[in-house]
Structures are given as structure tokens and as C-alpha cells.
Coordinates of C-alpha atoms in Angstrom, one line a residue:
M1 CA 0.0 0.0 0.0
I2 CA 1.1 3.5 -0.7
Y3 CA -0.3 5.2 2.3
G4 CA 2.7 4.8 4.5
S5 CA 5.0 5.8 1.7
V6 CA 3.1 9.1 1.2
Q7 CA 3.3 9.9 4.9
S8 CA 7.1 9.3 4.8
I9 CA 7.5 11.6 1.8
I10 CA 5.5 14.4 3.4
R11 CA 7.4 14.2 6.6
Q12 CA 10.7 14.2 4.8
V13 CA 9.8 17.2 2.8
A14 CA 8.7 19.0 6.0
R15 CA 12.0 18.2 7.6
D16 CA 14.2 19.0 4.6
I17 CA 12.4 22.1 3.2
V18 CA 9.5 23.5 5.1
L19 CA 10.7 23.7 8.7
P20 CA 14.2 24.9 7.8
H21 CA 12.6 27.9 6.0
Y22 CA 10.1 28.6 8.8
Q23 CA 10.9 31.9 10.5
N24 CA 14.1 32.1 8.3
L25 CA 12.6 33.7 5.2
Q26 CA 14.2 36.8 3.7
L27 CA 12.0 39.4 2.1
S28 CA 13.3 38.3 -1.3
D29 CA 12.0 34.8 -0.5
I30 CA 8.4 36.0 -0.4
K31 CA 6.4 37.1 -3.5
E32 CA 2.9 38.4 -3.8
K33 CA 0.9 36.4 -6.4
Y34 CA -2.0 38.9 -6.0
P35 CA -3.3 41.0 -3.2
G36 CA -3.6 39.0 0.0
D37 CA -2.0 35.9 -1.4
V38 CA 1.7 35.2 -1.2
V39 CA 4.1 32.4 -2.2
T40 CA 7.5 31.7 -0.8
V41 CA 10.6 29.9 -2.0
A42 CA 9.7 27.1 0.4
D43 CA 6.4 26.5 -1.4
R44 CA 8.1 26.1 -4.7
L45 CA 10.8 23.8 -3.4
S46 CA 8.3 21.7 -1.5
E47 CA 6.0 21.3 -4.5
E48 CA 8.9 20.3 -6.7
R49 CA 10.1 17.6 -4.2
L50 CA 6.6 16.3 -3.5
G51 CA 5.7 16.0 -7.2
H52 CA 8.9 14.2 -8.0
E53 CA 8.5 11.7 -5.1
L54 CA 4.8 11.1 -5.6
A55 CA 5.2 10.6 -9.3
A56 CA 7.5 7.7 -8.6
L57 CA 4.9 6.0 -6.4
I58 CA 2.3 5.8 -9.2
P59 CA 3.9 6.0 -12.6
G60 CA 1.7 7.8 -15.1
A61 CA -0.4 9.6 -12.5
A62 CA -1.0 13.3 -13.2
I63 CA 0.6 15.9 -10.8
V64 CA -1.6 18.9 -10.0
G65 CA 0.2 21.3 -7.7
E66 CA -0.9 24.7 -6.5
E67 CA 2.1 26.6 -7.8
A68 CA 2.3 24.8 -11.1
S69 CA -1.4 25.6 -11.6
E70 CA -0.8 29.2 -10.8
H71 CA 1.9 29.4 -13.5
D72 CA -0.1 27.4 -16.0
P73 CA -3.8 27.1 -15.5
S74 CA -4.1 24.2 -18.0
V75 CA -2.5 22.0 -15.3
M76 CA -6.0 21.9 -13.7
D77 CA -7.3 20.0 -16.7
H78 CA -5.4 16.9 -15.4
L79 CA -7.8 16.7 -12.4
T80 CA -10.0 14.4 -14.4
A81 CA -7.2 12.0 -15.1
D82 CA -7.6 8.3 -14.1
Q83 CA -5.2 9.1 -11.2
A84 CA -4.0 12.5 -10.1
W85 CA -1.9 13.7 -7.2
I86 CA -3.2 17.1 -5.8
I87 CA -0.6 19.0 -3.9
D88 CA -0.6 22.0 -1.6
P89 CA 3.1 22.3 -0.8
I90 CA 2.4 24.7 2.1
D91 CA -1.2 25.4 3.1
G92 CA -1.5 28.5 5.1
T93 CA 1.3 30.3 3.3
G94 CA 0.3 33.6 4.7
N95 CA 0.8 32.3 8.2
F96 CA 4.0 30.6 7.3
A97 CA 5.5 33.7 5.7
A98 CA 4.6 35.7 8.8
G99 CA 6.4 33.2 10.9
K100 CA 3.4 31.9 12.8
P101 CA 1.2 28.8 12.9
P102 CA -0.9 27.1 11.6
F103 CA 0.4 25.8 8.3
G104 CA 0.7 22.4 6.8
I105 CA 1.3 20.2 3.8
I106 CA -1.8 18.7 2.0
V107 CA -1.8 15.9 -0.5
A108 CA -4.8 14.2 -2.1
L109 CA -5.1 11.3 -4.6
S110 CA -8.0 11.4 -7.0
E111 CA -9.3 8.8 -9.4
A112 CA -11.5 10.0 -12.3
N113 CA -12.3 13.2 -10.4
E114 CA -13.1 11.6 -7.1
T115 CA -10.9 11.9 -4.1
V116 CA -9.9 8.5 -2.8
A117 CA -7.1 9.2 -0.3
A118 CA -6.0 12.3 1.7
W119 CA -3.1 13.5 3.9
L120 CA -3.0 16.7 5.9
Y121 CA 0.2 17.2 7.9
D122 CA 1.0 19.8 10.5
P123 CA 4.8 19.8 10.8
L124 CA 4.9 21.8 14.1
K125 CA 2.6 19.4 15.9
D126 CA 3.8 16.4 13.9
R127 CA 0.1 15.6 13.4
M128 CA -0.6 13.5 10.4
C129 CA -4.3 13.3 9.4
Y130 CA -5.1 10.8 6.7
A131 CA -8.1 9.0 5.2
A132 CA -8.9 6.6 2.4
K133 CA -12.3 6.2 0.8
G134 CA -14.4 3.7 2.8
Q135 CA -11.7 3.0 5.3
G136 CA -12.1 5.8 7.9
A137 CA -10.1 8.7 9.1
F138 CA -7.0 8.7 11.3
I139 CA -4.7 11.0 13.1
N140 CA -1.2 9.5 13.8
D141 CA -2.6 6.0 13.3
K142 CA -5.5 6.5 15.7
K143 CA -9.0 6.3 14.2
V144 CA -11.0 9.5 14.5
S145 CA -14.8 9.7 14.7
V146 CA -16.8 12.9 15.3
S147 CA -18.8 13.4 18.4
E148 CA -22.4 12.3 18.2
A149 CA -23.5 14.9 20.8
P150 CA -24.1 18.3 19.1
P151 CA -23.3 21.4 21.3
F152 CA -26.0 23.7 22.5
K153 CA -24.4 26.6 20.6
P154 CA -22.2 25.3 17.8
I155 CA -18.9 27.0 17.1
A156 CA -18.7 28.4 13.6
A157 CA -15.6 29.5 11.6
L158 CA -16.9 31.4 8.6
A159 CA -14.5 32.1 5.7
T160 CA -16.0 35.2 4.0
S161 CA -13.1 37.0 2.4
Y162 CA -13.9 35.8 -1.1
M163 CA -17.6 36.5 -0.8
T164 CA -19.3 39.5 -2.3
P165 CA -20.0 42.2 0.4
H166 CA -23.7 41.5 0.0
N167 CA -23.4 37.8 0.6
R168 CA -21.0 38.3 3.5
E169 CA -23.4 40.6 5.3
K170 CA -26.3 38.2 4.7
L171 CA -24.3 35.2 5.9
L172 CA -23.2 36.9 9.1
K173 CA -26.7 38.1 9.8
A174 CA -28.2 34.7 9.3
A175 CA -25.6 33.1 11.6
D176 CA -25.9 35.7 14.3
G177 CA -27.3 34.3 17.5
H178 CA -27.3 30.7 16.4
Y179 CA -23.5 30.1 16.5
Q180 CA -20.5 31.1 18.5
I181 CA -18.5 32.8 15.7
V182 CA -14.7 32.4 15.9
D183 CA -11.8 33.4 13.7
I184 CA -10.8 31.1 10.9
P185 CA -7.2 29.7 11.0
R186 CA -6.6 30.6 7.4
C187 CA -5.3 27.1 6.9
A188 CA -7.4 24.2 5.6
A189 CA -4.9 21.7 7.0
E190 CA -6.0 23.0 10.4
Q191 CA -9.7 23.8 9.7
Y192 CA -10.8 20.3 8.7
P193 CA -9.2 18.6 11.7
R194 CA -10.9 21.2 13.9
L195 CA -14.2 20.0 12.5
A196 CA -13.4 16.3 12.9
L197 CA -12.3 16.8 16.5
G198 CA -15.2 19.0 17.5
I199 CA -13.1 22.1 18.1
N200 CA -15.2 23.8 15.5
H201 CA -18.6 22.6 14.4
I202 CA -19.5 24.6 11.3
S203 CA -17.3 26.1 8.5
T204 CA -18.2 27.9 5.4
F205 CA -15.9 28.4 2.4
E206 CA -16.4 30.4 -0.8
R207 CA -13.2 29.6 -2.7
T208 CA -12.8 25.9 -2.9
L209 CA -9.7 25.1 -4.9
P210 CA -8.8 21.4 -5.0
W211 CA -5.4 21.6 -3.2
D212 CA -7.1 23.3 -0.3
H213 CA -10.2 21.1 0.0
A214 CA -10.0 17.8 -1.7
A215 CA -8.1 16.1 1.1
G216 CA -9.9 17.8 4.0
I217 CA -13.3 17.0 2.7
L218 CA -12.5 13.3 2.4
F219 CA -10.9 13.3 5.9
L220 CA -13.9 15.0 7.5
N221 CA -16.5 12.8 5.7
E222 CA -14.6 9.6 6.6
A223 CA -14.5 10.7 10.2
G224 CA -18.4 10.9 10.2
G225 CA -18.8 14.6 9.6
K226 CA -20.0 16.2 6.4
A227 CA -18.7 18.6 3.8
A228 CA -20.5 19.2 0.6
R229 CA -21.8 21.9 -1.7
W230 CA -24.6 24.0 -0.4
N231 CA -27.1 22.0 -2.4
G232 CA -25.8 18.8 -1.0
D233 CA -23.8 17.8 -4.0
A234 CA -20.5 16.0 -3.4
Y235 CA -17.3 17.9 -4.0
R236 CA -15.3 17.0 -7.1
P237 CA -11.8 18.3 -7.5
A238 CA -12.3 19.4 -11.1
D239 CA -15.7 21.1 -10.9
R240 CA -14.4 24.6 -10.4
K241 CA -17.5 25.7 -8.5
T242 CA -17.6 27.9 -5.4
G243 CA -19.3 27.6 -2.1
L244 CA -18.9 24.8 0.5
L245 CA -20.3 23.9 3.9
G246 CA -18.6 21.7 6.4
A247 CA -19.9 20.4 9.7
S248 CA -18.9 18.1 12.4
S249 CA -22.0 15.9 11.9
P250 CA -24.5 15.4 9.2
E251 CA -27.2 16.7 11.5
L252 CA -25.4 20.0 12.1
W253 CA -24.8 20.2 8.3
D254 CA -28.5 19.9 7.6
E255 CA -29.3 22.6 10.2
A256 CA -26.7 25.0 8.8
A257 CA -27.7 24.4 5.2
E258 CA -31.3 25.2 6.0
R259 CA -30.3 28.3 8.2
L260 CA -27.6 29.7 6.0
G261 CA -28.0 28.2 2.5
H262 CA -30.6 30.8 1.3
V263 CA -27.8 33.3 1.3
F264 CA -26.4 31.6 -1.8
S265 CA -29.6 30.6 -3.5
D266 CA -31.3 34.0 -3.9

């Protein structure tokens, strides 16, 4: 099985590239891709190494990395390949570049546009979250299942920065009084484990790029939570749609979809 090999590759890249650059970046090592989104030399080196090592595990599998896709958008066309590795070399780059947590490495394996395996690694905590379709979710080899008892007032982390001002205002108004609103970690490698562990109970996302979400959605769903499009459709890495709701249980997902979903259906 490749699962252990992927974990070893991710940990090695973290040790060799990501952590040595953490809090050691020069200004010249950080570039702004567009306002509010940066890339570092560590992102590029990490993606190059991950792509090389993962390609050797499954010869012929496509490689879809965040930075390669930024340089050449046609790379995204490979998401529908029979097999594709989807790579976020450093998730939470803004945090990483600022020298603060959380940040992580995310890898997903898809087959014909369906995510079948997922890894989300936090190098500072040495926390490896992984999942395989139909086989459950694990953190450092311990199986994870979401809590069946919903909280009285669920904790919601609402990512609104890519929403229109109109939708942002409507979402926050619809959520007011029903949830305890907390800041988002600006890192999907942290947000999805928070949902699975019951640290947060509801999360909304507007931008849903595959390297940010393909792995986390499978991990959360395999843990017994639910992440899906607002209309209930399953997430597919190549669909290029926006809008996503995640919850620490299907029941909480249904409640949130009913309470908040009208914001995006008007």
C-alpha cells in the first residue's frame, strides 16, 4: 500500500524544506501572487520535491500542484485523469510567511475526479491526518470519529473573504445568535481537523480550490462529519465551483444548510 510511503515523503519534505525555512525567510523569499495571497521559495521547493517523489509511487499519475497551476492554469485539466496527485506544498502560506502557525502540507489522490485518499500534515505538531475512501479517518494512526452529541451553541468558523460584500453581510446576519463565531485559522490543513475533532462545528468556504479542499473533505467525511456543496452535491476536485459547507456531523450540516443556505440561492 502507498499510504505509509506518502506519509514518509510528506514528513521528509517537511524536515528538509518547510521547517528549515520557517521563521528564516528573507524578504526576497516572499512574493505576492495577487493582493492577500503570497508564495515563498519554500512553497516552490516543497512542491517540486513532493511532485517528484509522488510521481515515482504511481507512474503515469498526473501531478496537479498549486504553484504549477498558478503558473499554467491548464495543469488543472489533469484533475479528471484516471489518477492524479493534488498537492498544496504549504497550506496557510500567509501564516508561514509571517512566521506563525498554523500551516501544513496537503496531498490528495483522486481517481477520475473523485478523491480516494488524503493526507494533511502539521509539521509543528507532527500531526498526520489521513483517510482513504471507505476506510475511515486517522490522526497519527488513531482512528477518529466525530462526536455524536451536538453542542448547545455550535462554534462556527466562517470564511468570508472571497464572498461579495452583499453575501458576506447576509451570511453573518443569518448566523448571528445561532452560532458562536470564531476566527478562521486561514489554513485548511487546520480547519478540517478542527471540525473532525469538534473544536469547530461549522465552517463555510467560498473559494474551494482542490489543493485546499479535496483532502480535507474526504478526511472529514470519513470521520463521520459532512462537507458538501450548499445544495448537498458531493465535492469533485475538477468542478471549479464555489461555495462549500462543512460540519462536524450530518445533523449539524443539515441545520446549517437550512439556516444559511438561502444566502447563496437567492
